[in-house]
Amino acid sequence: MAHSSDKQPVHLKRRPVLALMAASLAVPLRAQTAWPDKPLRIVVPFVPGGPPDTVSRLILPKLSELLGQPIIVDNRGGAGGNIGSQIVAKAPPDGNTILITSSAFAVNTNFPESGYNAERDFIPVTIVANQPNVIISHPSLPVRSIPELLAAARATPMAFATPGSGTTPHLT
C-alpha cells in the first residue's frame, strides 16, 4: 500500500532537511560577539596636529558613540607615514586596529622598503575627507594666476617647497 507521502517529489522531502541544516549553521553565528567587542585603536601615521590627525579627532567621537566603544588615537609619525602603516599591517587581523592616513599611503606603497604591501595587507573602507593642494607665494611675487606664475618661472629660475619628498604636493 502506497502512502501519500511516498508520492511526493524527492525535492519536497529534502526541504525540511535543508532548512534544518541551514538553521544549525546559524547557531554558531549567534554565539559570536558583536564587533567591536573592545576599544578600537586608530593609528594615524603622522604627528598630532596634521590633517589626518585633525580629521580623525573630528569624526571619532561620533563613531565611538555609534559603535558603543572607546576609540584610541595612536599617532605614529615618521618615514612619511610608513611607520604607522607598518604597525597596522602587522596588527592582529581582528578589525580592532584601523589606519586613517593621507594620500601619502598610495605613494609610499610603490617603494619596496615601505614595509607593507597595500593590496595584501589592507582593505579600503572609505574616503573620510578630501584635502586640496594649493599653490601660494609671498605677496611680493607679482603673480596672481598659474599662467603668470609659469611666465615668471620661465623668466627667472625659482625655488619651491613642499611638505616633503614623495608627498602629493611634491609629485604634482
mmCIF file of C-alpha atoms in Angstrom, residues 19-102:
data_model
loop_
_atom_site.group_PDB
_atom_site.id
_atom_site.type_symbol
_atom_site.label_atom_id
_atom_site.label_comp_id
_atom_site.label_asym_id
_atom_site.label_seq_id
_atom_site.Cartn_x
_atom_site.Cartn_y
_atom_site.Cartn_z
ATOM 1 C CA ALA A 19 16.031 24.001 6.388
ATOM 2 C CA LEU A 20 17.244 22.168 9.493
ATOM 3 C CA MET A 21 20.821 22.188 8.188
ATOM 4 C CA ALA A 22 20.651 25.913 7.431
ATOM 5 C CA ALA A 23 19.264 26.630 10.898
ATOM 6 C CA SER A 24 22.028 24.612 12.535
ATOM 7 C CA LEU A 25 24.646 26.622 10.634
ATOM 8 C CA ALA A 26 23.198 29.854 12.019
ATOM 9 C CA VAL A 27 23.618 28.772 15.663
ATOM 10 C CA PRO A 28 27.388 29.457 15.761
ATOM 11 C CA LEU A 29 26.748 32.912 14.286
ATOM 12 C CA ARG A 30 24.554 33.803 17.250
ATOM 13 C CA ALA A 31 27.362 32.757 19.588
ATOM 14 C CA GLN A 32 29.783 35.301 18.098
ATOM 15 C CA THR A 33 30.235 38.575 19.908
ATOM 16 C CA ALA A 34 29.291 41.799 18.214
ATOM 17 C CA TRP A 35 32.059 43.885 16.666
ATOM 18 C CA PRO A 36 33.666 45.792 18.150
ATOM 19 C CA ASP A 37 33.892 43.975 21.448
ATOM 20 C CA LYS A 38 36.749 46.107 22.793
ATOM 21 C CA PRO A 39 38.149 49.619 22.258
ATOM 22 C CA LEU A 40 39.305 50.404 18.728
ATOM 23 C CA ARG A 41 42.820 51.610 18.020
ATOM 24 C CA ILE A 42 43.044 54.172 15.236
ATOM 25 C CA VAL A 43 46.618 54.572 14.026
ATOM 26 C CA VAL A 44 47.380 57.918 12.406
ATOM 27 C CA PRO A 45 50.818 57.586 10.774
ATOM 28 C CA PHE A 46 51.666 61.266 11.267
ATOM 29 C CA VAL A 47 52.390 63.563 14.186
ATOM 30 C CA PRO A 48 49.496 65.186 16.060
ATOM 31 C CA GLY A 49 48.040 68.323 14.526
ATOM 32 C CA GLY A 50 48.333 67.431 10.853
ATOM 33 C CA PRO A 51 45.339 66.918 8.561
ATOM 34 C CA PRO A 52 44.860 63.141 9.129
ATOM 35 C CA ASP A 53 45.059 63.623 12.906
ATOM 36 C CA THR A 54 42.683 66.592 12.879
ATOM 37 C CA VAL A 55 40.129 64.800 10.708
ATOM 38 C CA SER A 56 40.367 61.712 12.938
ATOM 39 C CA ARG A 57 39.717 63.685 16.086
ATOM 40 C CA LEU A 58 36.717 65.392 14.471
ATOM 41 C CA ILE A 59 34.935 62.207 13.374
ATOM 42 C CA LEU A 60 35.921 59.682 16.030
ATOM 43 C CA PRO A 61 33.738 60.942 18.912
ATOM 44 C CA LYS A 62 30.591 60.284 16.851
ATOM 45 C CA LEU A 63 31.951 56.949 15.610
ATOM 46 C CA SER A 64 32.703 55.933 19.204
ATOM 47 C CA GLU A 65 29.147 56.825 20.181
ATOM 48 C CA LEU A 66 27.684 54.830 17.272
ATOM 49 C CA LEU A 67 29.826 51.753 17.971
ATOM 50 C CA GLY A 68 29.497 51.896 21.741
ATOM 51 C CA GLN A 69 33.239 51.535 22.270
ATOM 52 C CA PRO A 70 36.043 53.938 23.128
ATOM 53 C CA ILE A 71 38.402 54.802 20.282
ATOM 54 C CA ILE A 72 42.066 55.468 20.965
ATOM 55 C CA VAL A 73 44.037 57.637 18.525
ATOM 56 C CA ASP A 74 47.623 56.395 18.281
ATOM 57 C CA ASN A 75 49.845 58.861 16.394
ATOM 58 C CA ARG A 76 52.862 57.037 14.942
ATOM 59 C CA GLY A 77 54.595 59.587 12.754
ATOM 60 C CA GLY A 78 57.769 59.006 10.806
ATOM 61 C CA ALA A 79 59.104 57.800 7.475
ATOM 62 C CA GLY A 80 56.378 59.599 5.537
ATOM 63 C CA GLY A 81 53.626 57.530 7.160
ATOM 64 C CA ASN A 82 55.332 54.156 6.773
ATOM 65 C CA ILE A 83 55.907 53.516 10.492
ATOM 66 C CA GLY A 84 52.222 53.752 11.397
ATOM 67 C CA SER A 85 51.184 51.852 8.282
ATOM 68 C CA GLN A 86 53.593 49.022 9.163
ATOM 69 C CA ILE A 87 52.094 48.814 12.663
ATOM 70 C CA VAL A 88 48.601 48.330 11.248
ATOM 71 C CA ALA A 89 49.826 45.858 8.611
ATOM 72 C CA LYS A 90 51.365 43.700 11.361
ATOM 73 C CA ALA A 91 48.443 44.021 13.818
ATOM 74 C CA PRO A 92 46.217 41.007 14.504
ATOM 75 C CA PRO A 93 43.535 40.773 11.791
ATOM 76 C CA ASP A 94 40.682 41.262 14.258
ATOM 77 C CA GLY A 95 39.346 44.561 12.912
ATOM 78 C CA ASN A 96 40.293 46.463 16.054
ATOM 79 C CA THR A 97 43.310 48.318 14.626
ATOM 80 C CA ILE A 98 42.447 50.741 11.837
ATOM 81 C CA LEU A 99 44.586 53.123 9.782
ATOM 82 C CA ILE A 100 43.490 56.675 8.987
ATOM 83 C CA THR A 101 46.036 58.086 6.584
ATOM 84 C CA SER A 102 46.522 60.505 3.722
#
